Coordinates of C-alpha atoms in Angstrom, one line a residue:
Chain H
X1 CA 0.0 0.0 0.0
X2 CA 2.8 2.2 0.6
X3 CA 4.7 1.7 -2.4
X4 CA 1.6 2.2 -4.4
X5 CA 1.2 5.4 -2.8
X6 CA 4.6 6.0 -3.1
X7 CA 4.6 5.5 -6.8
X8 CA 1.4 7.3 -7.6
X9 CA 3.3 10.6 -5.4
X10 CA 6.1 10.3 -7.4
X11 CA 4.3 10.6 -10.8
X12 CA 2.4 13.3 -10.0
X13 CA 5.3 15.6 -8.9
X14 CA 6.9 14.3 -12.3
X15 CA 4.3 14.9 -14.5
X16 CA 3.9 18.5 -12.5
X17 CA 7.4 18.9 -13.3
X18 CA 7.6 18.1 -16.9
X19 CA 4.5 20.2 -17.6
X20 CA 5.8 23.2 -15.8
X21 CA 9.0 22.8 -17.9
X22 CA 6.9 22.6 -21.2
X23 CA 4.8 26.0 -19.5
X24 CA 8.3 27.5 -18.7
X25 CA 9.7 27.8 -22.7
X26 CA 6.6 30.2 -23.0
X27 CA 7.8 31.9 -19.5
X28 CA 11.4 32.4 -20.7
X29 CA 9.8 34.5 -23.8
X30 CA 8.0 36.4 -21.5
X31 CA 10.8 37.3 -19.0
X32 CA 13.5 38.4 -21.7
X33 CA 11.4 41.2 -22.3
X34 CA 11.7 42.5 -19.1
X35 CA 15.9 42.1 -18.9
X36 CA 15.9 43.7 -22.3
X37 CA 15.6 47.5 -21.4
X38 CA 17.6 48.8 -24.4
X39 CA 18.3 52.5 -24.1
X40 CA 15.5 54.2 -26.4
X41 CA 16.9 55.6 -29.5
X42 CA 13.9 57.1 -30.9
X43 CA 12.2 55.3 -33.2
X44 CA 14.9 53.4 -34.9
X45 CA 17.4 50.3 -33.8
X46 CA 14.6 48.3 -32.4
X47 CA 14.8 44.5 -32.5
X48 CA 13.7 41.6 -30.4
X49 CA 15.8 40.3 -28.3
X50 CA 16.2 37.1 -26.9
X51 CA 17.7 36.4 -23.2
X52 CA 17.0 33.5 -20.9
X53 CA 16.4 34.4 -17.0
X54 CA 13.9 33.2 -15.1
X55 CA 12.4 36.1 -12.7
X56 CA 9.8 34.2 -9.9
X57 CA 8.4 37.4 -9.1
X58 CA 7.6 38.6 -12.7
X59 CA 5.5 35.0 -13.3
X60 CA 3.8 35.5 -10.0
X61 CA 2.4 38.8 -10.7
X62 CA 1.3 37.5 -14.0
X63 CA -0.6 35.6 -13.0
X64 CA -2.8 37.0 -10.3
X65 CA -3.3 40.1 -12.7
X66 CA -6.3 40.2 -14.7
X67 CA -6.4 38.9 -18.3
X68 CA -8.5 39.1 -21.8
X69 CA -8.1 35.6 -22.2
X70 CA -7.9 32.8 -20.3
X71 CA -5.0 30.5 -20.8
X72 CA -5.1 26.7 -21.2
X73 CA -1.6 25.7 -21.8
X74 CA 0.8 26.3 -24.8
X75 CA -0.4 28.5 -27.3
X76 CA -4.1 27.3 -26.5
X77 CA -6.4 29.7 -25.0
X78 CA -9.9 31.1 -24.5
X79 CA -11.0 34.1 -26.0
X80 CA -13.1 36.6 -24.6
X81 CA -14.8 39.6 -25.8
X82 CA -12.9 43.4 -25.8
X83 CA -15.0 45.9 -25.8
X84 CA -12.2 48.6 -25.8
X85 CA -13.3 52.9 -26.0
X86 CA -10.5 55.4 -27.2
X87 CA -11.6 58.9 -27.4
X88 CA -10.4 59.7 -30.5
X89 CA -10.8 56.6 -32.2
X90 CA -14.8 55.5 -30.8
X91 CA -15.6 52.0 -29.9
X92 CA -14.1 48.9 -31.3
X93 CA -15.6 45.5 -30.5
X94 CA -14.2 42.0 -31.4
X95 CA -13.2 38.8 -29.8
X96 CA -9.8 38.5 -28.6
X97 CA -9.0 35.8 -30.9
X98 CA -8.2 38.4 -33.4
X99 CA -5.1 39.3 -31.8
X100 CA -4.1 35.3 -32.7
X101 CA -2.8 34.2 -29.7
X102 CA 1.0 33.6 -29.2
X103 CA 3.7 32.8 -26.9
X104 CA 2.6 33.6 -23.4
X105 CA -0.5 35.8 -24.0
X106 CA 1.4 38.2 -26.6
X107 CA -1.0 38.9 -29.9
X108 CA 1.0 38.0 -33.1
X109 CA -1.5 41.0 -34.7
X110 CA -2.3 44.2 -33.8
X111 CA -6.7 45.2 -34.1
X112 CA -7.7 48.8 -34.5
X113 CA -4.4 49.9 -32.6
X114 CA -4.8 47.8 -29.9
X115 CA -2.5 45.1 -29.2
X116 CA -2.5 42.2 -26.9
X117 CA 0.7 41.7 -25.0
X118 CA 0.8 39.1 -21.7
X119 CA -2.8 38.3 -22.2
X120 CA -3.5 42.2 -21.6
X121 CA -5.1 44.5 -24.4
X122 CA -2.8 47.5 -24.6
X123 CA -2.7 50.3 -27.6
X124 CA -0.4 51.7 -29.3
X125 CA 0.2 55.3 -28.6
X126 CA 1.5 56.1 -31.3
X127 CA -1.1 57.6 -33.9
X128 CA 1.8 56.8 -37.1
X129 CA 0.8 53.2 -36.0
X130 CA -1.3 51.5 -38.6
X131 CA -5.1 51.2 -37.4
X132 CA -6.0 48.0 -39.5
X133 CA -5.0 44.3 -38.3
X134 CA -1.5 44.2 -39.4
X135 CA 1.1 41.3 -37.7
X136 CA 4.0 42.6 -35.4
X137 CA 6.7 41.6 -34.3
X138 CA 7.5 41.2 -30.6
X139 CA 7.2 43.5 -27.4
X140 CA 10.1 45.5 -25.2
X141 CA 10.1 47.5 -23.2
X142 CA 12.2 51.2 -22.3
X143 CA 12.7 52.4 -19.1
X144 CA 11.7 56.3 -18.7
X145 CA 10.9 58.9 -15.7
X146 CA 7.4 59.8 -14.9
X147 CA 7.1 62.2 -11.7
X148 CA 10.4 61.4 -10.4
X149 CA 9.5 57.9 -10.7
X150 CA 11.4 54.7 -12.7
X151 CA 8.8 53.4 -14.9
X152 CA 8.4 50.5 -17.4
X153 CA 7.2 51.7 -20.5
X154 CA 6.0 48.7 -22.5
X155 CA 7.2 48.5 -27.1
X156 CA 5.7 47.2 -30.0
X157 CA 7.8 46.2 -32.7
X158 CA 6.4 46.9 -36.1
X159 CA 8.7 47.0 -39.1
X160 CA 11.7 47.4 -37.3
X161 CA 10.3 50.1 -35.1
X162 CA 9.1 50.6 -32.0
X163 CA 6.0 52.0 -30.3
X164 CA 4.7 53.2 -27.0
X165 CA 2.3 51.4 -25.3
X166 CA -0.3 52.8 -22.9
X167 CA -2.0 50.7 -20.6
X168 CA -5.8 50.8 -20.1
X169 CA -7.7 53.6 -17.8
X170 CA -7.5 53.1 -14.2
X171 CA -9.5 55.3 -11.2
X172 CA -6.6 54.6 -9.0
X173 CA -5.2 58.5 -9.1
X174 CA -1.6 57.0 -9.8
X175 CA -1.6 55.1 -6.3
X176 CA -0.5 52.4 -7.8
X177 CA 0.3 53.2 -11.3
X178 CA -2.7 53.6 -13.1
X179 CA -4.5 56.8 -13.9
X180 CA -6.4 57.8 -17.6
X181 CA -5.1 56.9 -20.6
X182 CA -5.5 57.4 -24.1
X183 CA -8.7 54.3 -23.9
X184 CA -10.9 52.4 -21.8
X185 CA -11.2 48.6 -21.5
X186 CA -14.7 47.7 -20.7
X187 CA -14.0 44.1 -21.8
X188 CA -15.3 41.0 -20.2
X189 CA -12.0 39.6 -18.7
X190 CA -11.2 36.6 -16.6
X191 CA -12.4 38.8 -13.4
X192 CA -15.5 39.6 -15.1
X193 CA -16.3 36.6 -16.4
X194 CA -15.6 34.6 -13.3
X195 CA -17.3 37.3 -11.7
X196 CA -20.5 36.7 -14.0
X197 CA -20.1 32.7 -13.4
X198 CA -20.0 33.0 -9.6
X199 CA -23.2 35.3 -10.1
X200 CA -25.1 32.9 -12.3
X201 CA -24.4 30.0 -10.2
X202 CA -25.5 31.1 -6.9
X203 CA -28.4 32.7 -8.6
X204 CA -29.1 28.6 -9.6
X205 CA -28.3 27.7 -6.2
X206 CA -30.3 29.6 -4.4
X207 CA -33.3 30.1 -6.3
X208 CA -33.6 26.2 -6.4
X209 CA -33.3 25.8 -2.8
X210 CA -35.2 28.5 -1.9
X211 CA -38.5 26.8 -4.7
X212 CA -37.7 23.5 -2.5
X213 CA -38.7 25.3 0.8
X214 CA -41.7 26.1 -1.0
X215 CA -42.2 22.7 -2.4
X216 CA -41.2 20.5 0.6
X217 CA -42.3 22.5 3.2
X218 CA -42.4 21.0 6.7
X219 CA -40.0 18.0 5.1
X220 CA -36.5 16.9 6.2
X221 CA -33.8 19.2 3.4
X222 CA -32.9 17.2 0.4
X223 CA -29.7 17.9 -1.8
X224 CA -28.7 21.1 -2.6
X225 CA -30.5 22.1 0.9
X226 CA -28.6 19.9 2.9
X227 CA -25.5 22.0 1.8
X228 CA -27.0 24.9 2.0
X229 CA -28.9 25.2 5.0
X230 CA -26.2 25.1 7.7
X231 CA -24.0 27.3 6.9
X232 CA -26.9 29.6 6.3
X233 CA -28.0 28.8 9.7
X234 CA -24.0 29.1 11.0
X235 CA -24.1 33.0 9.3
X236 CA -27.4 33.8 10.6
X237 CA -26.9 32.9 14.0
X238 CA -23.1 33.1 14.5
X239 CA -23.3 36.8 12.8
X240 CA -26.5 38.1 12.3
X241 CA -28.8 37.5 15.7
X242 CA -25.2 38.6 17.8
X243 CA -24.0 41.6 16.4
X244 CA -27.9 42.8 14.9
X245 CA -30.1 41.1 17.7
X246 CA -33.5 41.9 16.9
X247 CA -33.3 44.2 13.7
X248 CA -30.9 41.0 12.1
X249 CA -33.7 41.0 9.2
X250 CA -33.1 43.7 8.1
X251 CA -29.7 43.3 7.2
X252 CA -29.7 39.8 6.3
X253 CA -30.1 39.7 2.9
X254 CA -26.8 41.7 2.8
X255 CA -24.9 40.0 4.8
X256 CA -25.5 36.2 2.9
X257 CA -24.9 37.7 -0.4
X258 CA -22.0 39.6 1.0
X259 CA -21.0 36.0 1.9
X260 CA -21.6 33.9 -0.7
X261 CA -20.2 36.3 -3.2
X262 CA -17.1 36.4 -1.4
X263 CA -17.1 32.8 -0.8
X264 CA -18.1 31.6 -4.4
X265 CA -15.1 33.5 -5.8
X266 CA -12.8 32.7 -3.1
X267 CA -13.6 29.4 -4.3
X268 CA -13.6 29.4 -8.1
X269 CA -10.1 31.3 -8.0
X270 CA -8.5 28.0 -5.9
X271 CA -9.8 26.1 -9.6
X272 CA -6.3 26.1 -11.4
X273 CA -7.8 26.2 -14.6
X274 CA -10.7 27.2 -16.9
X275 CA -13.8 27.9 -15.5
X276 CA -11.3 29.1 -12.3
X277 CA -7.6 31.0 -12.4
X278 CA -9.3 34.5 -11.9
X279 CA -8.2 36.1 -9.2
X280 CA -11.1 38.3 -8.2
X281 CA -11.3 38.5 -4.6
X282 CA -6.9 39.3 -5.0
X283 CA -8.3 42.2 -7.3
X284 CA -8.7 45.7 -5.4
X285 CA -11.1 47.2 -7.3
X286 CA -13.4 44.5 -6.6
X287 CA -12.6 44.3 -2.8
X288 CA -13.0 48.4 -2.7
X289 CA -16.4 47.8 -3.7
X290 CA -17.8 45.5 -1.4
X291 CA -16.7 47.8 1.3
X292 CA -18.2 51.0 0.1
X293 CA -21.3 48.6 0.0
X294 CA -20.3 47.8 3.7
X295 CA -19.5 51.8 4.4
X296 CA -22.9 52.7 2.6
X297 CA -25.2 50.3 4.7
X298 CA -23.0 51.3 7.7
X299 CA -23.7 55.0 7.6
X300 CA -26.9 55.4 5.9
X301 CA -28.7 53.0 8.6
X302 CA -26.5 54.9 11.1
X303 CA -28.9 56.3 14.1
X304 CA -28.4 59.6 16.0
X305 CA -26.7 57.6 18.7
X306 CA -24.0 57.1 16.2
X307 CA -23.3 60.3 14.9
X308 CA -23.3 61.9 18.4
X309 CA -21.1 59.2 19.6
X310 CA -18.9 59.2 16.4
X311 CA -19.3 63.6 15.7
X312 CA -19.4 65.0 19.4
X313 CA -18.7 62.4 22.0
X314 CA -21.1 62.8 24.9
X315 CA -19.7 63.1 28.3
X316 CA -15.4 63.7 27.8
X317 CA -13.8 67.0 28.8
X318 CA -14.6 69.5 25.3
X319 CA -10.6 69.7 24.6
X320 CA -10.6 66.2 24.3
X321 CA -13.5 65.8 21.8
X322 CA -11.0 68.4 19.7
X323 CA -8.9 65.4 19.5
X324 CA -11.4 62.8 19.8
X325 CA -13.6 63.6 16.7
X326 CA -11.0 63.8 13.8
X327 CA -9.8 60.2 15.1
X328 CA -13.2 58.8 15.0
X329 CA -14.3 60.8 11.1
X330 CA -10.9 58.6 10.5
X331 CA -12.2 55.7 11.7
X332 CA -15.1 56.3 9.6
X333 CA -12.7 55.5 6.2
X334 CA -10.3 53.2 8.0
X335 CA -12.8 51.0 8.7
X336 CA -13.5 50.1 5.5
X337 CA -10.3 49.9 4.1
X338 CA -8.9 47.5 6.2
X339 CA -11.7 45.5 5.0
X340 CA -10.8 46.1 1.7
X341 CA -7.3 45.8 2.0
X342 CA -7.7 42.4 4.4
X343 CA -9.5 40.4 1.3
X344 CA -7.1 41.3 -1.4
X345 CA -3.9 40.9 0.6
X346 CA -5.3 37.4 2.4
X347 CA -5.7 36.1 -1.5
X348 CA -3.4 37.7 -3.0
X349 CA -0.6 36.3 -0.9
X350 CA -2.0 32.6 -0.9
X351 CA -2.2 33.1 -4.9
X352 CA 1.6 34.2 -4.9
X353 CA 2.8 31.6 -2.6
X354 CA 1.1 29.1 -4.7
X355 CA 3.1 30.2 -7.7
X356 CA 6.3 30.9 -6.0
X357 CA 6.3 27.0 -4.5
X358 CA 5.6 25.7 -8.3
X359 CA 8.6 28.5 -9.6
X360 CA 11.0 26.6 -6.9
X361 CA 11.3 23.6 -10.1
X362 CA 12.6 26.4 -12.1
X363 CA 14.8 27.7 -9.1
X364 CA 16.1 24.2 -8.8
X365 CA 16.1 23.5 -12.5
X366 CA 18.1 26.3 -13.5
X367 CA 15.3 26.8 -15.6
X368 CA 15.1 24.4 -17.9
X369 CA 18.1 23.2 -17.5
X370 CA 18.9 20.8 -15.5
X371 CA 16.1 18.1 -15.2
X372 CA 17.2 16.2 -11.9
X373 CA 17.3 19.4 -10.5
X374 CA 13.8 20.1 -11.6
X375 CA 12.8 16.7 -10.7
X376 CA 14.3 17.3 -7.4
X377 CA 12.2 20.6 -7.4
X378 CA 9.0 19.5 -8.2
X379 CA 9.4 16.5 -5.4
X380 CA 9.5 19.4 -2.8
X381 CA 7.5 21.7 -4.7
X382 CA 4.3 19.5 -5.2
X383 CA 3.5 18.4 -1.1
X384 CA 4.3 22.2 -0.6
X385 CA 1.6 23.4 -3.2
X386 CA -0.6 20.4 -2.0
X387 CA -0.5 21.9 1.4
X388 CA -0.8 25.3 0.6
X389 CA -3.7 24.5 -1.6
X390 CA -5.3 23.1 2.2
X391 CA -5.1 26.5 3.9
X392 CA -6.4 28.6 0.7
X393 CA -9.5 26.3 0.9
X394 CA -9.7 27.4 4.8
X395 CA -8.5 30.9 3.9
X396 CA -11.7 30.9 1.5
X397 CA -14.0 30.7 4.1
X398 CA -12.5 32.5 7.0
X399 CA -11.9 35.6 5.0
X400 CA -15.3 35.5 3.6
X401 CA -16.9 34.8 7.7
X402 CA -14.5 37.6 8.3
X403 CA -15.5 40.3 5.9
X404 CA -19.3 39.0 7.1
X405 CA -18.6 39.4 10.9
X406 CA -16.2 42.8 10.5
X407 CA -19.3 44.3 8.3
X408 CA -22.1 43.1 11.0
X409 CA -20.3 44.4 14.0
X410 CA -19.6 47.7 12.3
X411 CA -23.6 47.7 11.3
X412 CA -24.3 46.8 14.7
X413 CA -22.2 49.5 16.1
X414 CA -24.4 52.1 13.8
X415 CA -28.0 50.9 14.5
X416 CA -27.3 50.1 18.7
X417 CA -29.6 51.9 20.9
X418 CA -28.5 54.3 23.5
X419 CA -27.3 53.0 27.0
X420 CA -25.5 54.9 29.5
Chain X
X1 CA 17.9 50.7 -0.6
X2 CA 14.8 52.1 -0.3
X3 CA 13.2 48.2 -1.0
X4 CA 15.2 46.7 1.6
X5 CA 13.8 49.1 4.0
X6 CA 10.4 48.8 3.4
X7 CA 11.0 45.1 3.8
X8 CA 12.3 45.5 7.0
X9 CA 8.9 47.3 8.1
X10 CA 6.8 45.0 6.0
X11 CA 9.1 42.2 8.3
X12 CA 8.1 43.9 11.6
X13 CA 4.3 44.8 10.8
X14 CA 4.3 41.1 10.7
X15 CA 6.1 40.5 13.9
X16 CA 3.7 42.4 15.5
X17 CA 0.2 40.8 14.3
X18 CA 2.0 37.5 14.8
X19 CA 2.8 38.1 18.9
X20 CA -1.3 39.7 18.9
X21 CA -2.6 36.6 16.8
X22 CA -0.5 34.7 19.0
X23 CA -1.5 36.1 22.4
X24 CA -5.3 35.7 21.4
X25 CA -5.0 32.6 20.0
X26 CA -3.4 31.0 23.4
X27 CA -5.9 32.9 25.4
X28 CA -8.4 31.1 23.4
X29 CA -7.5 28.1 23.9
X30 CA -7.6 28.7 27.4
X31 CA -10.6 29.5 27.2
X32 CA -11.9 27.0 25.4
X33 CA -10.2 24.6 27.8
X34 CA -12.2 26.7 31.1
X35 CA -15.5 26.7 29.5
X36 CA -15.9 24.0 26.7
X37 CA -19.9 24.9 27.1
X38 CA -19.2 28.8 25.4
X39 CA -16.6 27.5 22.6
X40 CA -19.1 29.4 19.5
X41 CA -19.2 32.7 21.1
X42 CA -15.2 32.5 22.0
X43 CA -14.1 30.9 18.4
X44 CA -15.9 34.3 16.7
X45 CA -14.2 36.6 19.1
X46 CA -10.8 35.4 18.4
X47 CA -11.9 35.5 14.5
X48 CA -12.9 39.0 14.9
X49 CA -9.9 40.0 17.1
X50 CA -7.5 38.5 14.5
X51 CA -8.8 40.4 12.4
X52 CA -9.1 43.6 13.8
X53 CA -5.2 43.1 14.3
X54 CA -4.4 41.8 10.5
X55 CA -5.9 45.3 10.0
X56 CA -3.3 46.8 11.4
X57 CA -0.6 44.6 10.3
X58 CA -1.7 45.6 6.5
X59 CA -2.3 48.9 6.7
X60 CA 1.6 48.7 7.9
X61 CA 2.4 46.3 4.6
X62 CA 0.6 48.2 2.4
X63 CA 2.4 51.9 3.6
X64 CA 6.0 49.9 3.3
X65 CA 5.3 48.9 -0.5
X66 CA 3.6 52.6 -1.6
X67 CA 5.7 54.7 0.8

């Protein structure tokens, strides 16, 4: 029995391993344009270049990013609608199979300007830049200063020369690199699709249990209602009744979908492939939204308790409430960006150690090049991944309970009565 | 230099929540152990306490990588 074990172990960490070599040739593409930064020179002396180095931290933020295609290994992926706005250009629409997918998410073509380069719609700056699908040649990139700041300015090659990219319009006001460009990307990417797939699926779910209440009522739960009903029972009486007491109604329906959301996409990101792989929950736009909906319900259902307590707090000295009230207006907005911030970071990291225990074959293997040294990586790197795998699966859960206690205590905090 | 440094304070942000986590999750447990009867209400607390001081922890991580 132990053998057999032994044996079955052993070919899955080889199999890992020689599939992660296969995915690492596409990697190595990928990563030589990043050590390439040749000196820009205008417009002329561009060429692709072609060095080996394998850079962990590169791959890992690859692949929690977000995506217009979702990659099934090799050349071999899924194309999803881009429904892309440039000001000065208007709307263009297609699928983004028309970039023809290459090595490692880069387009072999270039659509209406736009061009898809690590599985990322991007467009070309430049307005010299044909508009018509035309094939390129490979991507670079230039180092140049923006505000003081090093930045990575991505290239184009097209007939020898090369162009700027911009990347797509973010709301971020440059925090972390972002800001308005010269277009929009209202595409359906991996986030949006798994988002729309988590969305469709509990809307399944629930409407089919909620049609067996009707149907069965007064009978013991059957199927999907077995699975169902206790950890809605666990959320409404570990959560709701505590923190809410008697108003918990009320705020129910928030809370549950609040927690299934979370949960649901906790979930389908731990899925290492199709249907899964988006990182939505390790996405902070996403995570900033569900606590303004947390901040909204928090303040709007706020009582005058709340305000006095949180504005003017009732009986301490007036030279302390000086001090007092622009710590607790702070609190207002820290609240929910710890909540925020707690999500992404909590998935985000078990999505990164993930990938960096699978990069330690590469580590070992010199990447690529030494195969009992990959072996020897993917023996350790496979029970590590395993493992890790395990705590994501309780890390989905907890941080969605988590977000779902944090936003019922700070609701309960709002709608308490006065006692003195 | 300035990347080693904010690794450094990402490094002790961490410190910190782990010696809180840690405290409350010993506590806990001794709780737990004291009165097995109130183990719901005392598992949610120490969820909601972790929490609270993860919060601080990634405000912390988050200031070291943008600052």
């Amino acid at each position: 029995m132990r053998s057999f074990l032994l044996s079955i172990f052993a070919f899955i960490g080889l199999s890992f391993t020689l599939a992660a070599q296969e995915h690492h040739s596409e990697e190595g593409h990928h990563e030589e344009m990043q050590a390439s930064h040749h000196e820009s020179e205008g417009h002329d002396g561009c060429s692709c270049h072609h060095e080996e180095e394998y850079n962990p931290s590169g791959v890992a933020f690859h692949h929690i990013a977000d995506a217009n295609a979702f990659h099934i290994f090799g050349d071999l992926y899924i194309p999803l609608p881009c429904i892309l706005y440039a000001p000065e250009e208007g709307l263009s629409v297609f699928m983004s199979s028309a970039f023809e997918f290459g090595h490692h998410g880069d387009g072999k073509k270039a659509v209406d300007g736009y061009v898809l380069h690590e599985g990322v719609v991007m467009r070309v700056a430049d307005s010299s830049f044909p508009k018509e699908a035309v094939a390129i040649e490979c991507f670079t990139s230039r180092e140049a200063e923006k505000d003081g700041k090093a930045v990575e300015i991505y290239q184009v090659v097209y007939e020898g020369q090369c162009y700027d990219l911009d990347k797509k319009s973010s709301f971020d006001g440059g925090i972390l690199g972002g800001g308005i460009s010269s277009y929009y990307d209202f595409s359906v990417t991996k986030n949006v699709f798994t988002m729309l797939l988590t969305v469709i699926l509990l809307f399944f779910v629930f409407t089919g249990v909620a049609k067996a209440y009707r149907t069965r009522a007064g009978q013991a739960p059957k199927g999907m209602q077995s699975v169902m009903e206790p950890v809605f029972l666990f959320i409404r009486d570990e959560v709701a009744i505590p923190f809410l007491g008697h108003k918990y109604e009320r705020y129910l329906p928030f809370l549950m979908s609040v927690f299934f959301f979370i949960l649901g996409l906790n979930l389908i990101g731990q899925i290492p492939f199709f249907p899964g792989s988006g990182n939505v929950t390790g996405n902070l736009a996403v995570t900033s939204v569900l606590a303004i909906f947390t901040f909204l319900v928090t303040n709007l259902s706020g009582n005058k308790h709340y305000w006095e307590h949180t504005l003017w707090m009732p009986g301490v000295p007036a030279w302390i409430k000086i001090i007092l009230t622009p710590v607790e207006i702070m609190g207002l907005f820290i609240k929910p960006i710890t909540l925020m911030l707690r999500l992404f970071a909590n998935i985000t990291a078990g999505h990164i150690v993930i990938i960096i225990f699978v990069s330690l074959i590469f580590i070992f293997g010199d990447a690529g090049e030494s195969v009992p040294g990959s072996v020897a990586g993917g023996v350790i790197a496979v029970p590590l991944t395993m493992f890790m795998m395990a705590i994501e699966l309780l890390v989905a859960f907890i941080q969605a309970f988590v977000f779902c206690i944090l936003s019922a205590s700070y609701i309960s905090a709002a709608i308490e009565d006065a006692h003195h | 230099m300035t990347g080693t440094l904010a690794a450094i304070g990402a490094g002790l942000a961490v410190i910190g929540a782990a010696i809180g986590i840690g405290n409350i999750g010993s506590k806990a447990m001794e709780a737990i152990a004291r009165q097995p009867e109130v183990v719901g209400d005392i598992r949610s607390n120490m969820i909601l306490m972790a929490a609270l001081i993860e919060g601080a922890a990634l405000i912390t991580i988050i200031l070291a990588f943008f600052v």
